[in-house]
CSV table of C-alpha atoms and ligand atoms in Angstrom, one decimal:
chain,number,residue,atom,x,y,z
A,118,MET,CA,14.9,-26.0,11.9
A,119,VAL,CA,16.8,-24.5,9.0
A,120,LYS,CA,14.6,-21.5,9.1
A,121,SER,CA,14.9,-20.8,12.8
A,122,SER,CA,18.7,-21.2,12.8
A,123,SER,CA,19.0,-18.8,9.9
A,124,ILE,CA,16.8,-16.3,11.7
A,125,LEU,CA,19.0,-16.7,14.7
A,126,SER,CA,22.2,-16.0,12.7
A,127,ILE,CA,20.6,-13.0,11.1
A,128,ALA,CA,19.6,-11.8,14.6
A,129,ILE,CA,23.2,-12.2,15.8
A,130,VAL,CA,24.5,-10.3,12.8
A,131,LEU,CA,22.0,-7.5,13.5
A,132,LEU,CA,23.0,-7.5,17.2
A,133,VAL,CA,26.7,-7.1,16.3
A,134,TRP,CA,25.9,-4.5,13.7
A,135,ALA,CA,23.7,-2.6,16.1
A,136,SER,CA,26.3,-2.5,18.8
A,137,LEU,CA,28.8,-1.2,16.3
A,138,GLY,CA,26.4,1.4,14.9
A,139,GLU,CA,26.4,5.1,15.9
A,140,ALA,CA,23.9,6.8,18.1
A,141,LYS,CA,22.0,7.9,15.1
A,142,THR,CA,20.7,4.3,14.5
A,143,GLN,CA,19.4,4.3,18.1
A,144,ALA,CA,17.7,7.6,17.6
A,145,ASN,CA,16.1,6.3,14.4
A,146,LYS,CA,14.6,3.4,16.3
A,147,VAL,CA,12.9,5.7,18.8
A,148,LYS,CA,11.8,8.6,16.7
A,149,PRO,CA,9.2,7.6,14.1
A,150,GLU,CA,10.0,8.5,10.5
A,151,THR,CA,7.7,10.7,8.5
A,152,ILE,CA,6.3,9.7,5.2
A,153,THR,CA,4.4,11.7,2.5
A,154,CYS,CA,2.6,11.4,-0.8
A,155,TYR,CA,3.4,13.2,-4.0
A,156,ASN,CA,0.3,12.4,-6.1
A,157,ARG,CA,-1.9,15.5,-6.2
A,158,GLY,CA,-5.1,13.6,-5.8
A,159,SER,CA,-4.0,12.2,-2.4
A,160,LYS,CA,-5.4,13.2,0.9
A,161,CYS,CA,-1.8,13.2,2.1
A,162,PHE,CA,-0.4,15.4,-0.7
A,163,LEU,CA,2.8,16.9,0.7
A,164,LYS,CA,1.7,16.3,4.3
A,165,LYS,CA,4.4,14.8,6.6
A,166,VAL,CA,2.7,12.0,8.4
A,167,TYR,CA,4.5,10.3,11.4
A,168,CYS,CA,4.8,6.5,11.5
A,169,PRO,CA,3.0,4.7,14.3
A,170,ILE,CA,5.2,4.1,17.3
A,171,GLU,CA,4.8,0.3,16.9
A,172,CYS,CA,6.5,0.5,13.5
A,173,PRO,CA,8.5,3.7,13.5
A,174,ASN,CA,10.5,2.8,10.3
A,175,VAL,CA,9.3,2.4,6.7
A,176,GLN,CA,12.1,-0.1,6.1
A,177,PRO,CA,12.7,-1.9,9.4
A,178,LYS,CA,16.0,-3.9,9.5
A,179,GLU,CA,14.6,-6.7,11.7
A,180,PRO,CA,13.5,-9.7,9.7
A,181,ASN,CA,9.7,-10.1,9.7
A,182,ALA,CA,9.2,-6.7,11.5
A,183,LYS,CA,6.2,-4.8,10.2
A,184,GLY,CA,7.0,-1.6,8.2
A,185,CYS,CA,5.3,1.8,8.3
A,186,PHE,CA,2.9,2.2,5.4
A,187,LEU,CA,0.9,5.1,4.0
A,188,ASP,CA,-1.8,4.4,1.5
A,189,CYS,CA,-1.7,7.5,-0.8
A,190,TYR,CA,-5.0,6.4,-2.4
A,191,SER,CA,-7.0,6.0,0.8
A,192,PRO,CA,-9.7,8.5,1.7
A,193,LYS,CA,-7.9,8.7,5.0
A,194,CYS,CA,-4.4,10.1,5.5
A,195,GLU,CA,-3.1,7.7,8.1
A,196,THR,CA,0.0,5.5,8.5
A,197,VAL,CA,-0.4,1.9,9.5
A,198,CYS,CA,1.9,-1.1,10.3
A,199,ARG,CA,2.0,-3.7,7.6
A,200,ASN,CA,3.7,-6.9,6.7
A,201,ARG,CA,6.1,-6.8,3.8
A,202,LYS,CA,5.0,-10.2,2.6
A,203,PRO,CA,1.7,-11.2,1.0
A,204,ASN,CA,-1.1,-12.0,3.3
A,205,CYS,CA,-2.7,-15.2,1.8
A,206,ASP,CA,-5.8,-14.6,3.9
A,207,GLY,CA,-6.4,-11.0,2.8
A,208,PRO,CA,-8.3,-9.6,-0.2
A,209,GLY,CA,-6.5,-9.8,-3.5
A,210,ALA,CA,-4.6,-12.9,-2.5
A,211,ALA,CA,-3.6,-15.8,-4.8
A,212,CYS,CA,-1.8,-18.6,-3.0
A,213,TYR,CA,-1.6,-22.4,-2.7
A,214,ASP,CA,-3.2,-24.5,-5.5
A,215,PRO,CA,-4.4,-21.5,-6.4
A,216,ARG,CA,-6.8,-20.2,-3.8
A,217,PHE,CA,-8.0,-16.7,-4.4
A,218,ILE,CA,-9.6,-14.1,-2.2
A,219,GLY,CA,-11.7,-11.8,-4.3
A,220,GLY,CA,-12.3,-8.1,-4.0
A,221,ASP,CA,-15.6,-9.1,-2.4
A,222,GLY,CA,-13.7,-11.0,0.3
A,223,ILE,CA,-15.0,-14.4,-0.9
A,224,VAL,CA,-12.6,-17.3,-1.1
A,225,PHE,CA,-12.6,-19.4,-4.3
A,226,TYR,CA,-10.5,-21.8,-6.2
A,227,PHE,CA,-9.7,-21.6,-9.9
A,228,HIS,CA,-7.9,-24.7,-11.2
A,229,GLY,CA,-7.0,-23.9,-14.8
A,230,LYS,CA,-4.6,-26.3,-16.3
A,231,SER,CA,-0.9,-26.8,-15.9
A,232,ASN,CA,1.4,-25.2,-18.5
A,233,GLU,CA,-1.3,-22.8,-19.6
A,234,HIS,CA,-1.8,-19.1,-19.0
A,235,PHE,CA,-4.9,-17.3,-17.6
A,236,SER,CA,-5.7,-13.7,-17.1
A,237,LEU,CA,-6.1,-12.7,-13.5
A,238,ILE,CA,-6.8,-9.1,-14.2
A,239,SER,CA,-7.9,-7.5,-17.5
A,240,ASP,CA,-8.8,-3.8,-17.4
A,241,ALA,CA,-8.5,-1.0,-19.9
A,242,ASN,CA,-5.1,0.0,-18.6
A,243,LEU,CA,-3.8,-3.0,-16.8
A,244,GLN,CA,-3.5,-6.7,-17.5
A,245,ILE,CA,-2.0,-9.4,-15.3
A,246,ASN,CA,-1.7,-13.0,-16.5
A,247,ALA,CA,-0.5,-16.0,-14.6
A,248,ARG,CA,1.3,-19.1,-15.8
A,249,PHE,CA,0.1,-22.3,-14.1
A,250,ILE,CA,2.3,-25.2,-13.4
A,251,GLY,CA,1.3,-28.5,-11.9
A,252,LEU,CA,0.8,-32.2,-12.3
A,253,ARG,CA,-2.0,-34.8,-12.6
A,254,PRO,CA,-1.4,-38.0,-10.7
A,255,PRO,CA,-2.7,-41.1,-12.4
A,256,GLY,CA,-6.4,-41.5,-12.0
A,257,ARG,CA,-7.1,-37.9,-11.0
A,258,PRO,CA,-9.8,-36.0,-13.0
A,259,ARG,CA,-7.9,-32.7,-13.1
A,260,ASP,CA,-4.5,-31.1,-12.8
A,261,TYR,CA,-3.2,-29.8,-9.4
A,262,THR,CA,-2.0,-26.3,-10.3
A,263,TRP,CA,0.1,-23.5,-8.8
A,264,ILE,CA,1.0,-20.0,-10.1
A,265,GLN,CA,4.6,-20.0,-11.3
A,266,ALA,CA,4.8,-16.6,-13.1
A,267,LEU,CA,3.0,-13.3,-13.5
A,268,GLY,CA,3.0,-11.2,-16.6
A,269,LEU,CA,2.0,-7.6,-16.2
A,270,MET,CA,1.1,-5.2,-19.0
A,271,PHE,CA,0.3,-1.5,-18.7
A,272,GLY,CA,0.6,1.3,-21.3
A,273,SER,CA,3.2,0.0,-23.7
A,274,HIS,CA,5.2,-1.8,-21.0
A,275,LYS,CA,5.6,-5.5,-20.2
A,276,PHE,CA,6.9,-6.9,-16.9
A,277,SER,CA,7.3,-10.5,-15.8
A,278,LEU,CA,8.1,-12.1,-12.5
A,279,GLU,CA,8.8,-15.8,-12.3
A,280,ALA,CA,9.7,-18.5,-9.8
A,281,THR,CA,12.6,-20.4,-11.3
A,282,LYS,CA,12.2,-24.2,-11.6
A,283,THR,CA,14.1,-26.0,-9.0
A,284,GLU,CA,14.5,-29.7,-8.2
A,285,LYS,CA,15.3,-29.4,-4.5
A,286,TRP,CA,14.2,-26.3,-2.6
A,287,ASP,CA,16.8,-24.3,-0.7
A,288,ASN,CA,15.8,-21.2,1.4
A,289,GLU,CA,19.3,-19.8,0.9
A,290,ILE,CA,19.0,-19.6,-2.9
A,291,ASP,CA,17.0,-16.8,-4.6
A,292,HIS,CA,14.3,-18.2,-7.0
A,293,LEU,CA,13.1,-14.9,-8.5
A,294,GLN,CA,13.5,-13.9,-12.1
A,295,PHE,CA,12.3,-10.7,-13.7
A,296,SER,CA,12.0,-9.1,-17.2
A,297,TYR,CA,11.0,-5.6,-18.3
A,298,ASN,CA,10.1,-4.8,-21.9
A,299,GLY,CA,11.6,-8.0,-23.0
A,300,GLU,CA,15.0,-7.6,-21.2
A,301,ALA,CA,16.1,-9.6,-18.3
A,302,LEU,CA,16.2,-7.5,-15.2
A,303,ILE,CA,18.6,-7.9,-12.3
A,304,VAL,CA,17.5,-6.9,-8.9
A,305,PRO,CA,20.5,-7.5,-6.6
A,306,GLN,CA,19.7,-9.7,-3.6
A,307,GLY,CA,19.4,-7.9,-0.3
A,308,LEU,CA,16.5,-6.5,1.8
A,309,TYR,CA,15.0,-3.4,0.1
A,310,SER,CA,17.3,-3.7,-2.9
A,311,THR,CA,15.3,-1.7,-5.5
A,312,TRP,CA,15.0,-1.4,-9.3
A,313,ASN,CA,13.2,1.6,-10.9
A,314,SER,CA,12.2,1.8,-14.5
A,315,PRO,CA,13.6,4.8,-16.4
A,316,ASN,CA,10.6,7.1,-15.5
A,317,ASN,CA,9.6,5.3,-12.3
A,318,GLU,CA,6.7,3.7,-14.1
A,319,LEU,CA,7.4,0.5,-12.3
A,320,ILE,CA,9.4,-0.2,-9.1
A,321,VAL,CA,10.6,-3.6,-7.8
A,322,GLU,CA,11.7,-3.7,-4.2
A,323,ARG,CA,12.9,-6.8,-2.4
A,324,ALA,CA,10.9,-7.5,0.8
A,325,SER,CA,13.5,-9.9,2.1
A,326,SER,CA,17.0,-10.6,1.0
A,327,LYS,CA,15.7,-13.4,-1.3
A,328,ASN,CA,12.5,-14.8,-2.7
A,329,SER,CA,10.2,-11.9,-1.8
A,330,VAL,CA,9.4,-8.7,-3.6
A,331,THR,CA,6.9,-5.8,-3.8
A,332,VAL,CA,6.2,-4.6,-7.4
A,333,THR,CA,4.5,-1.2,-7.7
A,334,VAL,CA,3.1,0.5,-10.7
A,335,PRO,CA,2.1,3.9,-9.3
A,336,GLU,CA,-1.7,4.7,-9.6
A,337,LEU,CA,-2.4,1.1,-10.8
A,338,VAL,CA,-1.3,-1.8,-8.7
A,339,GLU,CA,0.9,-3.0,-6.0
A,340,ILE,CA,1.9,-6.7,-6.0
A,341,ARG,CA,3.5,-8.5,-3.1
A,342,ALA,CA,5.0,-11.9,-4.0
A,343,THR,CA,7.0,-14.6,-2.4
A,344,VAL,CA,8.4,-17.8,-3.9
A,345,VAL,CA,7.7,-21.0,-2.0
A,346,PRO,CA,7.9,-24.7,-2.7
A,347,VAL,CA,5.0,-27.1,-2.3
A,348,SER,CA,5.7,-28.2,1.3
A,349,GLU,CA,6.0,-31.8,2.4
A,350,GLN,CA,3.0,-31.2,4.7
A,351,GLU,CA,0.9,-30.0,1.7
A,352,ASN,CA,2.0,-32.9,-0.4
A,353,LYS,CA,0.8,-35.3,2.3
A,354,THR,CA,-2.4,-33.5,3.2
A,355,HIS,CA,-3.6,-33.1,-0.3
A,356,ASN,CA,-1.9,-36.2,-1.8
A,357,TYR,CA,-0.4,-34.2,-4.6
A,358,GLN,CA,2.2,-36.9,-5.2
A,359,ILE,CA,4.9,-34.4,-5.9
A,360,PRO,CA,7.9,-36.2,-7.5
A,361,SER,CA,11.2,-36.0,-5.7
A,362,ASN,CA,12.9,-34.2,-8.7
A,363,ASP,CA,10.7,-31.0,-8.7
A,364,SER,CA,9.8,-28.7,-5.8
A,365,PHE,CA,7.1,-27.0,-7.8
A,366,ALA,CA,8.4,-23.6,-6.7
A,367,HIS,CA,5.5,-21.2,-7.1
A,368,LEU,CA,4.3,-17.7,-6.1
A,369,GLU,CA,2.2,-16.6,-3.2
A,370,VAL,CA,0.8,-13.2,-4.2
A,371,GLN,CA,-1.3,-10.4,-2.9
A,372,PHE,CA,-2.6,-7.6,-5.1
A,373,ARG,CA,-3.7,-4.2,-4.2
A,374,PHE,CA,-5.4,-2.3,-7.0
A,375,ILE,CA,-5.9,1.4,-7.4
A,376,GLY,CA,-8.7,2.7,-9.6
A,377,LEU,CA,-9.9,-0.4,-11.4
A,378,SER,CA,-12.7,0.3,-13.8
A,379,LEU,CA,-16.3,-1.0,-13.4
A,380,GLU,CA,-15.7,-3.3,-16.3
A,381,VAL,CA,-12.6,-5.1,-15.0
A,382,GLU,CA,-12.3,-8.7,-16.0
A,383,GLY,CA,-10.2,-11.7,-15.3
A,384,VAL,CA,-10.3,-14.7,-12.9
A,385,LEU,CA,-9.7,-12.3,-9.9
A,386,GLY,CA,-10.6,-9.0,-11.6
A,387,ARG,CA,-14.3,-9.8,-12.1
A,388,THR,CA,-14.7,-10.1,-8.3
A,389,TYR,CA,-13.9,-6.3,-8.2
A,390,GLN,CA,-16.9,-5.5,-10.3
A,391,PRO,CA,-19.4,-3.7,-8.1
A,392,ASP,CA,-22.3,-5.9,-9.2
A,393,PHE,CA,-20.4,-9.1,-9.4
A,394,LYS,CA,-22.4,-12.1,-8.3
A,395,ASN,CA,-19.8,-14.6,-7.0
A,396,PRO,CA,-20.8,-18.2,-7.9
A,397,ALA,CA,-18.7,-19.1,-4.9
A,398,LYS,CA,-20.9,-18.5,-1.8
A,399,PRO,CA,-19.4,-17.3,1.4
A,400,GLY,CA,-18.7,-20.1,3.8
A,401,VAL,CA,-18.8,-22.8,1.3
A,402,ALA,CA,-15.6,-24.8,1.6
A,403,MET,CA,-13.5,-25.3,-1.6
A,404,ALA,CA,-15.8,-23.3,-3.9
A,405,VAL,CA,-14.4,-23.8,-7.3
A,406,VAL,CA,-15.0,-21.2,-10.0
A,407,GLY,CA,-14.7,-21.9,-13.7
A,408,GLY,CA,-13.8,-19.8,-16.7
A,409,ASP,CA,-10.9,-21.5,-18.5
A,410,ASP,CA,-12.5,-20.6,-21.8
A,411,LYS,CA,-13.0,-17.0,-20.9
A,412,TYR,CA,-9.6,-16.2,-19.5
A,413,ARG,CA,-7.1,-18.4,-21.2
A,414,THR,CA,-4.3,-16.4,-23.0
A,415,SER,CA,-1.8,-17.7,-25.5
A,416,SER,CA,1.2,-16.7,-23.5
A,417,LEU,CA,2.3,-15.0,-20.3
A,418,LEU,CA,2.4,-11.5,-22.0
A,419,SER,CA,-0.5,-11.6,-24.4
A,420,THR,CA,-3.9,-10.1,-24.0
A,421,ASP,CA,-5.9,-12.4,-26.3
A,422,CYS,CA,-8.4,-14.1,-23.9
A,423,ALA,CA,-12.1,-14.1,-24.9
A,424,TYR,CA,-13.0,-11.7,-22.1
A,425,CYS,CA,-9.9,-9.5,-22.1
A,426,VAL,CA,-10.5,-5.8,-22.3
A,427,PHE,CA,-7.0,-4.4,-22.2
A,428,SER,CA,-6.6,-1.4,-24.6
A,429,PRO,CA,-3.4,0.5,-24.0
A,430,GLU,CA,-3.8,2.9,-27.0
A,431,LYS,CA,-6.7,4.6,-25.0
A,432,ASN,CA,-4.2,5.3,-22.3
A,433,ALA,CA,-1.3,6.8,-24.2
A,434,ALA,CA,-2.3,10.3,-23.1
A,435,ARG,CA,-2.7,9.2,-19.5
A,436,GLU,CA,0.7,7.6,-19.4
A,437,GLY,CA,2.4,10.7,-20.7
A,438,SER,CA,1.0,12.7,-17.8
A,439,MET,CA,2.0,10.0,-15.3
A,440,ALA,CA,5.6,10.0,-16.5
A,441,LEU,CA,5.6,13.8,-16.0
A,442,GLU,CA,4.3,13.6,-12.5
A,443,TYR,CA,6.7,10.9,-11.3
A,444,GLY,CA,9.6,11.9,-13.5
A,445,THR,CA,10.0,15.3,-11.8
A,446,LEU,CA,10.4,13.9,-8.3
A,447,ASP,CA,13.7,14.8,-6.7
A,448,CYS,CA,13.1,12.8,-3.5
A,449,THR,CA,12.4,9.3,-4.5
A,450,ARG,CA,14.1,7.2,-1.8
A,451,GLY,CA,11.8,4.5,-0.6
A,452,ILE,CA,9.2,4.6,-3.2
A,453,GLY,CA,7.2,1.5,-3.0
A,454,GLY,CA,4.9,0.0,-0.4
A,455,GLY,CA,1.9,2.0,-1.6
A,456,ASN,CA,3.9,4.9,-3.0
A,457,GLY,CA,4.2,6.7,0.3
A,458,ILE,CA,7.5,8.4,-0.3
A,459,VAL,CA,10.1,9.0,2.5
A,460,CYS,CA,12.1,12.2,2.5
A,461,ARG,CA,15.0,12.5,4.8
A,462,LYS,CA,16.6,15.9,5.2
B,725,LIG,C1,4.8,-36.6,-1.9
B,725,LIG,O1,4.0,-37.7,-1.3
B,725,LIG,C2,4.1,-38.9,-2.0
B,725,LIG,C3,3.2,-39.9,-1.3
B,725,LIG,O2,1.9,-39.4,-1.3
B,725,LIG,C4,5.5,-39.4,-2.0
B,725,LIG,O3,5.7,-40.6,-2.7
B,725,LIG,C5,6.5,-38.4,-2.5
B,725,LIG,O4,7.8,-38.8,-2.4
B,725,LIG,C6,6.3,-37.0,-1.8
B,725,LIG,N1,7.1,-36.0,-2.5
B,725,LIG,C7,8.0,-35.3,-1.8
B,725,LIG,C8,8.8,-34.4,-2.7
B,725,LIG,O5,8.2,-35.4,-0.7
B,726,LIG,C1,11.5,-35.8,-13.1
B,726,LIG,O1,11.4,-37.1,-13.5
B,726,LIG,C2,10.4,-37.4,-14.5
B,726,LIG,C3,10.3,-38.9,-14.7
B,726,LIG,O2,11.5,-39.5,-14.3
B,726,LIG,C4,10.7,-36.6,-15.8
B,726,LIG,O3,9.7,-36.8,-16.7
B,726,LIG,C5,10.7,-35.1,-15.4
B,726,LIG,O4,11.1,-34.3,-16.5
B,726,LIG,C6,11.7,-34.9,-14.3
B,726,LIG,N1,11.6,-33.5,-13.8
B,726,LIG,C7,12.7,-32.7,-13.7
B,726,LIG,C8,12.4,-31.3,-13.2
B,726,LIG,O5,13.8,-33.0,-14.0
């Protein structure tokens, strides 16, 4: 009820706003925007590609409307309509108590332990760890766990994204907290509010006014994340026995990787190895995959797991050239969502 009434009030605000707006806004709605790619390797390099008529805008104002998206790393140069929020049923997803969908499309669970950290992705130039929170009701053999935070490392940079602890969940309150290279980062609330690191190495863009973001590291990864509580229904269905003084606010995440190496490791990463034999078989309900000992790290932003392969020194040269490529852009409005870049003249 809360949700639908807030959607209604947003819709009313939009209606008033739209009727006050100039003709230009109307024109924008009809005429699809164009979008392009600035990375030289892209099939879309400097091509102006029109958005589909079904989603004419890269940043639609309507809540839950799909946005126009151009994948600059795809072998095709084609715009598509896409949700701004993570799709928990798509490849690269990590949602619920955590349920993953591998690069091979296979669904699996990795339970880990609460208040510990595990590497989801470990590659030569990218590492992503997760902090698990959870509880173990009396008599249960294991912890129920959820992903509360992500720690991302690339080159010499460190970024973290956390769901803040909250007793009682409230949709009207933002529960996201960020840091970049050890400093707290403020990304003002508001749809499409954006933060760029000094040389555009990392971009954070809100995908709704609160509790949902897209984080992009050009040429490496795009992360869509939303903060949610454990719902009453989930608590009932799975008998989690959630106490009344903790909502277990956690993340729903979907990753999109660009150019992982063949040796990529991590709970999720290994499923992207071309010859990975997933111990979880397709169609088996609740396939649980182990690996605590291989992937445990000592903190959110450390790379010390037994199977971790992150080695940023090898990538120093690469990072220099990346900064050059992205640092010279003079048309950076709307970076994000797969690095399709919108230029308005
Ligand atoms: C979760 O379910 C248990 C019963 O299984 C109940 O005692 C508890 O209050 C519920 N927690 C919340 C937050 O609703
Ligand atoms: C909730 O209550 C339990 C026991 O009363 C306590 O151990 C725990 O720290 C409390 N959690 C929060 C988030 O306050």
